[in-house]
Coordinates of C-alpha atoms and ligand atoms in Angstrom, one line a residue:
Chain A
X266 CA -53.2 76.4 66.1
X267 CA -54.0 80.0 66.2
X268 CA -53.9 80.4 62.3
X269 CA -56.6 77.9 63.1
X270 CA -58.9 80.3 64.0
X271 CA -59.5 82.3 60.7
X272 CA -60.3 79.2 58.7
X273 CA -63.1 78.5 61.6
X274 CA -64.3 81.7 61.7
X275 CA -64.5 82.4 57.1
X276 CA -66.0 78.6 57.0
X277 CA -69.6 79.4 57.8
X278 CA -72.3 77.5 56.0
X279 CA -73.8 81.3 55.3
X280 CA -69.8 82.6 53.5
X281 CA -69.9 78.4 51.9
X282 CA -73.5 79.3 50.5
X283 CA -72.9 82.8 49.4
X284 CA -69.2 81.9 47.7
X285 CA -71.7 79.8 45.8
X286 CA -74.1 82.2 44.9
X287 CA -71.1 83.9 43.0
X288 CA -70.0 80.3 41.5
X289 CA -72.8 79.5 40.1
X290 CA -73.0 83.5 38.5
X291 CA -69.7 82.9 37.0
X292 CA -71.1 79.2 35.4
X293 CA -73.4 80.4 34.6
X294 CA -71.8 83.5 32.3
X295 CA -68.8 80.5 31.3
X296 CA -71.4 78.4 30.0
X297 CA -73.8 81.5 27.8
X298 CA -70.3 82.7 26.9
X299 CA -68.9 79.5 26.0
X300 CA -71.8 78.2 24.0
X301 CA -72.4 81.5 22.5
X302 CA -67.9 81.5 21.3
X303 CA -68.6 78.3 19.9
X304 CA -71.2 78.6 17.9
X305 CA -70.2 82.5 16.7
X306 CA -66.4 81.5 16.3
X307 CA -67.1 77.7 14.8
X308 CA -68.6 80.1 11.8
X309 CA -66.9 82.5 11.6
X310 CA -63.9 80.5 11.5
X311 CA -65.8 78.9 8.3
X312 CA -66.7 81.1 6.8
X313 CA -62.6 82.3 7.2
X314 CA -61.4 79.3 5.8
X315 CA -63.8 79.4 2.8
X316 CA -61.9 82.4 1.6
X317 CA -65.4 84.5 0.7
X318 CA -64.0 87.1 -0.8
X319 CA -64.8 90.9 1.2
X320 CA -66.1 88.7 4.0
X321 CA -63.7 86.9 4.8
X322 CA -61.3 89.7 4.9
X323 CA -63.2 91.9 6.9
X324 CA -63.9 89.3 9.7
X325 CA -60.3 88.7 9.3
X326 CA -59.4 92.1 10.1
X327 CA -62.5 92.5 13.0
X328 CA -60.4 89.1 14.7
X329 CA -56.6 90.8 14.2
X330 CA -58.9 93.6 16.6
X331 CA -59.5 91.9 19.2
X332 CA -57.2 89.0 19.6
X333 CA -54.8 91.6 20.4
X334 CA -56.8 94.3 22.5
X335 CA -56.5 93.3 26.5
X336 CA -60.2 91.2 26.7
X337 CA -60.3 93.5 30.5
X338 CA -60.4 96.8 27.8
X339 CA -63.1 94.8 26.5
X340 CA -64.8 94.5 29.0
X341 CA -64.7 98.1 30.3
X342 CA -66.3 99.0 27.0
X343 CA -69.0 97.1 26.6
X344 CA -70.2 98.4 30.1
X345 CA -68.8 101.4 30.2
X346 CA -68.8 102.9 27.1
X347 CA -71.9 101.1 24.6
X348 CA -74.5 103.2 27.1
X349 CA -72.2 106.1 25.1
X350 CA -73.5 105.2 22.2
X351 CA -76.3 104.3 23.4
X352 CA -76.4 100.4 23.4
X353 CA -76.7 100.1 27.6
X354 CA -76.6 96.6 29.0
X355 CA -77.0 95.0 32.9
X356 CA -74.0 93.7 33.7
X357 CA -74.6 90.1 33.7
X358 CA -75.6 90.7 30.2
X359 CA -72.1 92.9 29.5
X360 CA -70.1 90.5 31.7
X361 CA -71.4 87.5 28.6
X362 CA -71.1 89.9 25.4
X363 CA -67.6 90.8 25.8
X364 CA -66.5 87.4 26.8
X365 CA -68.1 85.7 23.7
X366 CA -66.6 88.5 21.5
X367 CA -63.5 88.1 22.5
X368 CA -63.7 83.7 23.2
X369 CA -65.9 84.1 19.6
X370 CA -62.4 85.8 17.9
X371 CA -59.4 83.4 20.1
X372 CA -61.6 80.3 18.9
X373 CA -62.4 81.3 15.1
X374 CA -58.8 81.1 14.8
X375 CA -58.6 77.2 16.5
X376 CA -61.3 76.1 14.7
X377 CA -60.0 77.8 10.8
X378 CA -55.9 77.2 11.5
X379 CA -57.5 73.4 12.7
X380 CA -59.7 73.3 9.7
X381 CA -56.1 74.8 7.2
X382 CA -54.1 72.0 9.3
X383 CA -56.6 69.3 7.3
X384 CA -53.7 68.3 3.9
X385 CA -55.5 69.6 0.6
X386 CA -55.7 66.3 -0.5
X387 CA -58.5 65.2 1.1
X388 CA -60.3 68.4 0.3
X389 CA -59.5 67.0 -4.0
X390 CA -60.4 63.9 -3.2
X391 CA -64.2 64.8 -2.0
X392 CA -64.2 67.3 -5.5
X393 CA -62.8 65.2 -8.0
X394 CA -65.5 62.1 -6.7
X395 CA -68.9 65.0 -7.4
X396 CA -69.1 66.1 -3.4
X397 CA -69.8 69.9 -3.6
X398 CA -67.8 72.8 -1.5
X399 CA -70.4 72.2 1.3
X400 CA -70.7 68.7 1.6
X401 CA -66.8 68.3 1.3
X402 CA -66.1 70.7 4.6
X403 CA -68.6 69.0 6.5
X404 CA -68.2 65.3 5.6
X405 CA -64.9 65.2 5.3
X406 CA -62.6 68.6 6.7
X407 CA -64.7 69.5 9.5
X408 CA -64.8 66.0 11.2
X409 CA -61.5 65.8 10.8
X410 CA -60.5 69.0 11.8
X411 CA -63.1 68.6 15.1
X412 CA -61.3 66.2 16.4
X413 CA -57.4 68.1 16.1
X414 CA -58.7 70.8 17.8
X415 CA -60.2 68.8 21.1
X416 CA -57.6 69.7 23.0
X417 CA -56.5 74.4 22.0
X418 CA -61.3 74.6 22.2
X419 CA -61.0 72.9 25.4
X420 CA -58.2 74.8 26.5
X421 CA -59.6 77.4 25.8
X422 CA -62.4 76.7 27.4
X423 CA -61.2 77.1 30.6
X424 CA -59.1 80.8 30.1
X425 CA -63.4 81.6 29.6
X426 CA -63.7 80.6 32.1
X427 CA -61.4 81.4 34.8
X428 CA -61.5 84.5 32.6
X429 CA -65.3 85.2 34.0
X430 CA -63.6 86.5 37.2
X431 CA -62.5 89.8 35.4
X432 CA -65.9 90.7 35.2
X433 CA -65.2 91.9 39.3
X434 CA -64.0 95.3 37.6
X435 CA -67.9 96.1 36.8
X436 CA -68.6 94.4 39.9
X437 CA -70.6 90.4 38.1
X438 CA -72.1 88.9 41.3
X439 CA -69.1 86.1 40.6
X440 CA -66.9 84.4 42.5
X441 CA -64.1 86.3 42.9
X442 CA -65.9 89.1 43.6
X443 CA -68.2 87.6 46.5
X444 CA -65.7 86.3 48.0
X445 CA -63.9 90.0 48.5
X446 CA -67.0 91.4 49.9
X447 CA -66.3 88.6 52.5
X448 CA -62.6 89.0 53.1
X449 CA -63.1 92.7 53.4
X450 CA -64.7 92.2 56.8
X451 CA -60.9 91.0 58.5
X452 CA -57.7 90.6 57.2
X453 CA -57.4 87.2 58.5
X454 CA -60.1 86.3 56.1
X455 CA -58.0 86.8 52.8
X456 CA -56.3 83.6 53.2
X457 CA -58.5 81.8 53.4
X458 CA -61.3 83.5 51.4
X459 CA -58.6 82.9 48.8
X460 CA -58.0 79.7 49.3
X461 CA -61.4 77.9 48.4
X462 CA -62.1 80.5 46.0
X463 CA -59.1 78.3 43.8
X464 CA -60.0 75.9 45.1
X465 CA -63.6 76.0 42.7
X466 CA -62.6 77.1 40.3
X467 CA -59.3 74.4 40.7
X468 CA -62.0 71.7 40.8
X469 CA -64.3 72.4 37.7
X470 CA -61.3 73.1 35.3
X471 CA -59.8 70.1 36.2
X472 CA -62.8 68.4 35.5
X473 CA -62.7 70.4 32.3
X474 CA -59.0 68.8 31.1
X475 CA -59.3 65.8 31.9
X476 CA -63.1 65.5 30.5
X477 CA -60.9 66.9 27.3
X478 CA -57.9 64.6 27.8
X479 CA -60.6 60.9 27.4
X480 CA -62.0 62.5 25.1
X481 CA -58.6 62.5 23.3
X482 CA -57.9 59.6 23.9
X483 CA -60.6 57.9 22.7
X484 CA -60.3 59.2 19.6
X485 CA -56.7 58.3 19.6
Chain B
X276 CA -64.3 61.5 -25.0
X277 CA -61.5 63.8 -24.0
X278 CA -60.6 66.3 -25.6
X279 CA -57.9 69.0 -25.8
X280 CA -58.0 71.7 -28.4
X281 CA -55.2 74.2 -28.3
X282 CA -55.4 74.5 -24.4
X283 CA -53.0 76.3 -22.6
X284 CA -51.9 76.7 -18.9
X285 CA -50.6 79.5 -16.9
X286 CA -49.6 80.0 -12.7
X287 CA -49.6 83.7 -12.5
X288 CA -46.5 84.3 -15.3
X289 CA -44.9 80.3 -15.1
X290 CA -46.8 79.1 -18.7
X291 CA -46.9 74.6 -17.9
X292 CA -49.2 74.0 -20.7
X293 CA -48.6 75.3 -24.5
X294 CA -51.1 74.4 -26.5
X295 CA -51.8 71.1 -26.0
X296 CA -53.6 69.6 -28.7
X297 CA -54.6 66.0 -27.4
X298 CA -57.6 63.9 -28.0
X299 CA -58.7 59.9 -25.8
X300 CA -61.4 57.9 -27.5
X301 CA -63.7 55.5 -25.9
X302 CA -62.0 52.9 -24.2
X303 CA -58.7 53.8 -24.8
X304 CA -55.8 53.5 -22.3
X305 CA -53.3 56.1 -22.8
X306 CA -50.4 56.8 -20.4
X307 CA -48.6 60.3 -20.0
X308 CA -44.9 60.3 -19.1
X309 CA -41.8 63.2 -18.8
X310 CA -39.8 64.8 -16.6
X311 CA -40.2 66.4 -14.0
X312 CA -42.2 69.5 -13.9
X313 CA -43.2 68.8 -17.8
X314 CA -46.7 69.8 -16.7
X315 CA -47.9 66.2 -16.5
X316 CA -50.4 66.3 -13.1
X317 CA -51.4 69.9 -15.3
X318 CA -52.8 68.1 -17.7
X319 CA -54.4 65.5 -15.6
X320 CA -55.6 67.5 -13.8
X321 CA -56.6 69.9 -15.8
X322 CA -59.4 67.1 -16.5
X323 CA -62.0 67.4 -13.9
X324 CA -61.1 70.6 -12.8
X325 CA -59.2 70.2 -9.8
X326 CA -57.3 73.6 -11.6
X327 CA -58.2 75.6 -14.5
X328 CA -57.3 76.4 -18.2
X329 CA -55.9 80.0 -19.2
X330 CA -57.2 78.9 -22.5
X331 CA -58.0 76.7 -25.1
X332 CA -61.0 74.3 -25.2
X333 CA -61.7 71.2 -22.8
X334 CA -63.7 69.3 -23.4
X335 CA -64.9 65.9 -22.0
X336 CA -68.1 63.6 -23.4
X337 CA -68.7 67.0 -25.8
X338 CA -69.0 68.7 -21.7
X339 CA -66.6 71.9 -21.9
X340 CA -65.6 71.0 -19.0
X341 CA -64.5 75.2 -18.2
X342 CA -67.4 76.8 -19.4
X343 CA -69.7 78.5 -16.3
X344 CA -72.7 76.9 -17.9
X345 CA -71.1 73.3 -16.7
X346 CA -72.1 72.3 -13.4
X347 CA -68.5 70.9 -12.4
X348 CA -70.2 68.5 -9.6
X349 CA -72.4 66.6 -12.5
X350 CA -69.8 66.3 -14.9
X351 CA -66.5 65.3 -12.0
X352 CA -69.3 62.1 -10.8
X353 CA -67.8 60.8 -14.5
X354 CA -65.0 60.9 -13.9
X355 CA -62.9 58.5 -11.2
X356 CA -59.5 60.0 -10.2
X357 CA -57.0 58.4 -8.3
X358 CA -53.4 60.5 -7.0
X359 CA -50.0 59.2 -5.9
X360 CA -51.2 59.5 -2.2
X361 CA -54.3 57.9 -2.2
X362 CA -56.1 60.2 -0.2
X363 CA -58.0 57.9 1.6
X364 CA -60.9 59.6 4.4
X365 CA -58.5 58.7 7.3
X366 CA -61.7 58.3 10.2
X367 CA -64.4 56.8 7.5
X368 CA -63.4 53.2 7.5
X369 CA -63.0 51.4 4.5
X370 CA -66.8 51.0 3.6
X371 CA -68.1 53.9 4.3
X372 CA -64.4 55.8 2.7
X373 CA -66.5 54.2 -0.7
X374 CA -69.9 54.4 -0.4
X375 CA -69.5 58.5 0.6
X376 CA -69.3 59.8 -2.8
X377 CA -72.5 57.2 -4.3
X378 CA -74.7 58.3 -1.6
X379 CA -74.6 61.9 -0.8
X380 CA -74.3 62.1 -4.7
X381 CA -76.1 59.5 -6.2
X382 CA -78.5 59.0 -3.9
X383 CA -78.1 55.7 -3.0
X384 CA -79.6 54.2 -0.4
X385 CA -76.6 52.3 2.5
X386 CA -77.6 49.2 1.8
X387 CA -77.0 49.7 -2.0
X388 CA -73.3 52.0 -1.8
X389 CA -73.0 49.1 0.9
X390 CA -73.6 46.2 -2.5
X391 CA -71.0 48.4 -5.1
X392 CA -68.8 49.1 -2.5
X393 CA -68.1 45.7 -1.9
X394 CA -68.2 44.0 -5.3
X395 CA -64.9 46.9 -6.2
X396 CA -63.0 45.4 -2.4
X397 CA -63.5 42.0 -3.9
X398 CA -62.4 43.2 -6.9
X399 CA -59.8 44.9 -5.6
X400 CA -59.1 41.8 -3.9
X401 CA -59.1 43.0 -0.3
X402 CA -63.3 42.6 0.9
X403 CA -61.7 41.1 4.1
X404 CA -60.6 45.2 5.2
X405 CA -64.2 46.4 4.4
X406 CA -64.4 47.5 8.1
X407 CA -60.9 48.8 8.9
X408 CA -60.1 51.7 8.9
X409 CA -57.0 53.5 6.5
X410 CA -54.3 53.1 9.0
X411 CA -54.3 50.2 9.4
X412 CA -53.5 49.1 5.8
X413 CA -50.6 48.9 4.0
X414 CA -50.0 51.3 0.8
X415 CA -50.2 48.5 -1.6
X416 CA -53.8 47.9 -0.3
X417 CA -54.7 52.1 0.7
X418 CA -53.9 52.9 -3.1
X419 CA -56.7 49.3 -4.3
X420 CA -59.1 51.0 -1.4
X421 CA -58.6 54.4 -3.7
X422 CA -59.3 52.6 -6.5
X423 CA -62.2 51.0 -5.8
X424 CA -63.4 54.5 -3.7
X425 CA -63.5 55.3 -7.8
X426 CA -64.9 52.9 -9.9
X427 CA -68.1 52.9 -7.4
X428 CA -69.2 56.1 -8.2
X429 CA -69.3 54.1 -12.1
X430 CA -67.2 57.1 -13.8
X431 CA -66.4 55.9 -17.5
X432 CA -62.7 57.4 -17.5
X433 CA -60.4 56.8 -14.7
X434 CA -58.2 59.2 -14.0
X435 CA -54.3 58.0 -12.8
X436 CA -51.4 60.5 -10.9
X437 CA -48.2 58.2 -10.3
X438 CA -50.3 55.6 -8.3
X439 CA -47.7 53.8 -8.1
X440 CA -44.6 56.1 -7.2
X441 CA -45.7 56.7 -3.5
X442 CA -45.3 52.5 -2.6
X443 CA -42.6 50.0 -1.8
X444 CA -41.4 48.2 -4.3
X445 CA -42.8 45.0 -3.9
X446 CA -46.8 46.4 -3.4
X447 CA -46.2 48.0 -7.0
X448 CA -47.3 44.8 -8.3
X449 CA -50.6 44.4 -7.4
X450 CA -51.9 48.2 -7.4
X451 CA -50.6 48.1 -11.4
X452 CA -52.5 43.8 -11.9
X453 CA -55.9 46.1 -10.7
X454 CA -55.1 48.7 -13.1
X455 CA -54.2 46.0 -15.3
X456 CA -57.6 44.6 -15.3
X457 CA -59.6 47.7 -15.4
X458 CA -57.7 48.3 -19.1
X459 CA -58.4 45.3 -20.2
X460 CA -62.5 45.6 -18.9
X461 CA -61.9 49.1 -21.5
X462 CA -62.0 51.3 -18.9
X463 CA -61.0 54.7 -20.3
X464 CA -58.5 55.4 -19.1
X465 CA -55.7 58.6 -18.5
X466 CA -51.9 57.4 -16.3
X467 CA -49.4 59.5 -15.7
X468 CA -46.8 56.6 -14.7
X469 CA -43.3 55.4 -15.9
X470 CA -43.8 52.2 -15.1
X471 CA -42.8 50.7 -18.7
X472 CA -44.2 47.3 -17.6
X473 CA -48.1 48.6 -17.6
X474 CA -47.4 50.9 -20.6
X475 CA -46.4 48.2 -22.9
X476 CA -49.2 45.6 -21.6
X477 CA -51.7 48.0 -21.8
X478 CA -51.3 51.5 -22.6
X479 CA -52.6 51.7 -26.7
X480 CA -50.8 55.0 -26.6
X481 CA -47.7 57.3 -25.2
X482 CA -47.4 60.1 -24.8
X483 CA -44.6 62.4 -24.6
X484 CA -44.7 65.8 -21.8
X485 CA -41.6 68.3 -22.1
X486 CA -41.7 71.2 -20.9
X487 CA -45.2 71.8 -21.4
X488 CA -45.6 70.5 -24.7
X489 CA -47.0 67.2 -25.9
X490 CA -43.9 66.3 -28.2
X491 CA -44.7 62.6 -29.0
X492 CA -47.7 60.3 -29.5
X493 CA -46.8 57.1 -30.4
X494 CA -47.9 53.3 -29.9
X495 CA -45.6 51.8 -26.9
X496 CA -43.8 49.1 -29.1
X497 CA -42.6 52.0 -31.3
X498 CA -42.0 54.8 -28.7
X499 CA -39.8 52.6 -26.4
X500 CA -37.6 51.1 -29.3
X501 CA -37.7 54.4 -31.2
X502 CA -39.1 57.3 -30.5
X503 CA -38.5 60.3 -33.0
X504 CA -37.5 63.2 -30.7
X505 CA -34.7 63.1 -28.6
X506 CA -35.8 64.2 -25.6
X507 CA -37.3 61.1 -25.3
X508 CA -35.1 59.2 -26.1
X509 CA -32.4 60.9 -23.3
X510 CA -35.1 60.8 -21.1
X511 CA -35.7 56.9 -21.7
X512 CA -32.3 56.6 -21.3
X513 CA -32.2 58.2 -18.2
X514 CA -35.2 56.2 -16.8
X515 CA -33.6 53.1 -17.9
X516 CA -29.9 53.7 -16.5
X517 CA -31.1 54.8 -13.1
Ligands
ATP14 N1 -50.1 75.2 -7.6 C1 -49.0 76.0 -8.8 N2 -48.8 77.3 -8.7 C2 -47.7 77.6 -9.1 N3 -46.6 76.6 -9.7 C3 -47.5 75.4 -10.2 C4 -48.5 75.2 -9.5 N4 -48.6 73.6 -9.4 C5 -47.2 72.8 -10.0 N5 -46.7 74.0 -10.7 C6 -45.2 73.9 -11.6 O1 -45.8 73.6 -13.1 C7 -45.4 72.7 -13.5 C8 -45.5 71.2 -13.7 O2 -46.4 71.0 -12.5 P1 -46.5 69.4 -12.7 O3 -47.4 68.9 -10.8 O4 -47.6 69.6 -13.6 O5 -45.5 68.5 -13.2 P2 -45.1 67.1 -13.8 O6 -44.7 66.9 -14.3 O7 -46.4 66.5 -12.7 O8 -44.7 66.3 -12.2 P3 -44.1 65.4 -11.9 O9 -43.3 64.5 -11.9 O10 -42.9 66.4 -10.4 O11 -45.0 65.2 -10.6 C9 -44.2 73.1 -12.1 O12 -42.9 73.3 -12.3 C10 -44.7 73.2 -10.8 O13 -43.4 73.8 -10.0
MG15 MG1 -47.0 65.4 -11.4

């Protein structure tokens, strides 16, 4: 039963509390980024769908650039390069900013293609009854598109939550970061720490997927 | 009430409507026929500016459809449209499908809009489906809801683009019956359809189109028995013998 020893040693109330503190930072950063990136993504996705001259093209270029960069690079850039340009942020803000920018681009694509997936006939039916473009979008296209978009949006949220761990590179005191501090004390701690860290990520993300599945079932 | 004068339309280089001159009077039922690709749908869709014309004049009730000063949403209130594939809103019940525009465009109260909706649902014979979703209805029922949705705006004109060609044969009759009743009540109607029975019974005029032109206009009896144009004769022999 020797292999149990490090587990018993690691799972002390103090360590667990420290890990939970890290997890709260993860959840906070993720939650704020999710809300912000959903709002920005929805606006950008809708503006691109609406094909507003110039504006839509500029947004398209920005989105394409962001989507094709590694998130890690965006995080580095936000924390290390922006201060050179006079924009300084503390770690948590920098992590939220980097995640929000990247995830907004991803979500805007999901929302744009969701809107595009609604048959043109729906818009024509709405417009020909005298509804304005915005009314047609609001009452006819968007509600249908949002239903279709729930699964990809939730899986994007889940990957956002996981991606917060990339912010360890700028020393964000999140779950993974605090885990590293604990297992740095002793080599035998590595496995037990990873297991409990994994468990925490898994529980929250799995709960999210279950909630999404519930929502989908309710709609169909 | 609807007047095309020398209307031309291009899709890029493709000349889809050529020098269209056509007048549709109040209370008239006009049936548009012609081979596939001849421009029937395009002609119809120009009337409520789902398509824009390239040049010429097009007016509805004296109002120029293409004019930038024309409020298109105001104009469209007055023009109902029924599509081949119904285009009901799948996330809304039958009743909500019908009340949406009257509430949001005309500013009717929910109560008022629902009363009107029930009146027209009764008229098209499916009042009992008010609470259903479109996916729970047959094709014929969906198309009747689409007609009720158009009528609920109390338009002066109704446009129909092949309203029965996506339907199973046994459901065509129920939709045509609703349209015939409408025609007899004096609704101004422009109908793209190959249903000869309908045309003979209620149409005041047949407009035959080919390759973007109006080739012939005639009363149904003359047109079907003795078309002047060789193309029309050919077309009729094809649809009659298929
Ligand atoms: N958006 C578009 N862009 C380019 N060409 C188009 C477009 N819409 C229609 N056309 C072309 O214009 C022509 C006329 O089309 P239209 O739909 O008006 O014909 P139609 O008489 O209604 O035919 P059908 O009986 O098949 O419905 C066709 O050749 C079609 O391919
Ligand atoms: Mg057509």
